[in-house]
mmCIF file of C-alpha atoms in Angstrom:
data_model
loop_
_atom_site.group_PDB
_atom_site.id
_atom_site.type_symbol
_atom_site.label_atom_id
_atom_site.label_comp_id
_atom_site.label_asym_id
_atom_site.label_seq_id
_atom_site.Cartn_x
_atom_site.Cartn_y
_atom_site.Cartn_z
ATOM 1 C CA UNK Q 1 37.348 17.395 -43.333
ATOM 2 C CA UNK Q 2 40.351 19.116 -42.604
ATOM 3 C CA UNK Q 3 40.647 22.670 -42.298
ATOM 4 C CA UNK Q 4 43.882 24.733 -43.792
ATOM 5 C CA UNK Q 5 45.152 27.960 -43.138
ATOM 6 C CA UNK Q 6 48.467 29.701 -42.884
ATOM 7 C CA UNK Q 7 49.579 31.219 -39.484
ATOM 8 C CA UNK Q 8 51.571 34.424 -38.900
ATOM 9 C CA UNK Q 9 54.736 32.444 -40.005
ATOM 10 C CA UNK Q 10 53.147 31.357 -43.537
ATOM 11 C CA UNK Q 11 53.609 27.875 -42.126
ATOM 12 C CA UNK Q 12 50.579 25.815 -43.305
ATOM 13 C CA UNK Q 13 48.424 24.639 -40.474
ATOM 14 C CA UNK Q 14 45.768 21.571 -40.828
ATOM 15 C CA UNK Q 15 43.310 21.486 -38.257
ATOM 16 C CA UNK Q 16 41.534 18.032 -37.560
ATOM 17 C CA UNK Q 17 37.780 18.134 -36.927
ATOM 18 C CA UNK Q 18 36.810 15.807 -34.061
ATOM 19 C CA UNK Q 19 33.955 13.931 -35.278
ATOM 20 C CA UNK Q 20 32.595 11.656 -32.347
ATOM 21 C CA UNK Q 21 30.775 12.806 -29.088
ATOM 22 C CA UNK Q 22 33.011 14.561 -26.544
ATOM 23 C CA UNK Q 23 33.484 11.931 -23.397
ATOM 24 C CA UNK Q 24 32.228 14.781 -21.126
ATOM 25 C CA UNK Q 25 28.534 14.504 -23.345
ATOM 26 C CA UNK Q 26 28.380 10.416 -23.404
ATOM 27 C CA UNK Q 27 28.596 11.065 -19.610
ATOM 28 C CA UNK Q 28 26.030 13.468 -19.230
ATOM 29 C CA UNK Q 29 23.623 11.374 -21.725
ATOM 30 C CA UNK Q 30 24.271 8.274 -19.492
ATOM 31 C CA UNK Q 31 23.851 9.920 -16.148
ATOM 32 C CA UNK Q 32 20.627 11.743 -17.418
ATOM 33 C CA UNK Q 33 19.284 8.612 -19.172
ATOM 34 C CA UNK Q 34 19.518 7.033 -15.558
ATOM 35 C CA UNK Q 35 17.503 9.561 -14.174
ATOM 36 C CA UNK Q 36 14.771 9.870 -16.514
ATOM 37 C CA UNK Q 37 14.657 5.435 -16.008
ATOM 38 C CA UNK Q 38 14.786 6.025 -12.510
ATOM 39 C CA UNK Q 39 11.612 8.335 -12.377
ATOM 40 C CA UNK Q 40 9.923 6.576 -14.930
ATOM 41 C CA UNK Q 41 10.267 3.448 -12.997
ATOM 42 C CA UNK Q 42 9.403 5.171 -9.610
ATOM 43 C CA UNK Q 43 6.140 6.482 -11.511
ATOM 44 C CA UNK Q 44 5.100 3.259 -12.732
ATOM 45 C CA UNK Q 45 5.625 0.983 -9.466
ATOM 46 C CA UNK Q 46 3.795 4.319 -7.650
ATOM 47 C CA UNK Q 47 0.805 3.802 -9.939
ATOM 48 C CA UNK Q 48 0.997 -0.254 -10.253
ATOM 49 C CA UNK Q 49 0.866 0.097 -6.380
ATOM 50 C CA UNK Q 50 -2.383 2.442 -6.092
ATOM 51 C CA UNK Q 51 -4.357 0.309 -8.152
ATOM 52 C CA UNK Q 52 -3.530 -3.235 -6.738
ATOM 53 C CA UNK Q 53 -2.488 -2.192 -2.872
ATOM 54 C CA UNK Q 54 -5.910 -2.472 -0.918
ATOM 55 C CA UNK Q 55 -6.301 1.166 0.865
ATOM 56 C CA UNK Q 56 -4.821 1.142 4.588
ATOM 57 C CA UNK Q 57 -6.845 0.828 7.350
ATOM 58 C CA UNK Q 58 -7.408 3.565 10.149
ATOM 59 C CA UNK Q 59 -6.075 3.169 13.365
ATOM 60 C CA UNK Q 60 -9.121 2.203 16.137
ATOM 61 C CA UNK Q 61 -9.244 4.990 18.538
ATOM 62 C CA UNK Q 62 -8.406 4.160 21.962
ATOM 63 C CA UNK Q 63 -11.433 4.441 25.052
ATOM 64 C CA UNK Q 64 -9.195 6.107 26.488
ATOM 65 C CA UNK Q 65 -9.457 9.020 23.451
ATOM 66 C CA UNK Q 66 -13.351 8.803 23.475
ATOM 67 C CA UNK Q 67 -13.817 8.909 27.066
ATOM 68 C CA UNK Q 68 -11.639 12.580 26.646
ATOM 69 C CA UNK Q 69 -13.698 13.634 23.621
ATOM 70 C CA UNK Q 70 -17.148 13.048 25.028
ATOM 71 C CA UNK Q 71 -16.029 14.639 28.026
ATOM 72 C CA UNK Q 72 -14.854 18.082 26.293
ATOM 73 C CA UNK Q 73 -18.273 17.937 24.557
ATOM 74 C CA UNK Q 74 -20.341 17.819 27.974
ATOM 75 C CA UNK Q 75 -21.659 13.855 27.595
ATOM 76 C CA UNK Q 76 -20.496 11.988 30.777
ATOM 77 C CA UNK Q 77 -18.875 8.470 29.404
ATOM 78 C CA UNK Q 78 -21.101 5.430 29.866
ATOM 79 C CA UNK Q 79 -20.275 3.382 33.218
ATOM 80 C CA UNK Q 80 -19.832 6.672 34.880
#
């Protein structure tokens, strides 16, 4: 679909209608597409890994630690 009109000059003028997707909006659709795969993915190996990881373990505390902690609370540390 061309569209005519006559300029200042009377000189006919057809203008061409581009009719595909600017290159600016294929790269915006690709770089967003990534994106949304990226999170999507993240999400899924995030929840996949919560249900099959086994839950970590706590660290033991040290007698050193519980010698310091029995102490602030008034109980003298056995073998004292």
């Amino acid at each position: 679909m061309a569209d005519q009109f006559a300029d200042s000059a009377n000189n006919v003028v057809i203008e061409e209608v581009n009719k595909g997707l600017n290159p600016g909006m294929v790269v915006l659709l690709v770089v967003a597409s990534f994106l949304l795969l990226f999170f999507v993915g993240n999400y899924a190996l995030y929840v996949y890994a919560q249900k099959t990881l086994p839950p970590k373990k706590k660290k033991p505390v040290s007698k050193k630690k519980l010698k310091r902690e029995k102490l602030k609370q008034g109980v003298s540390a056995p073998g004292e």
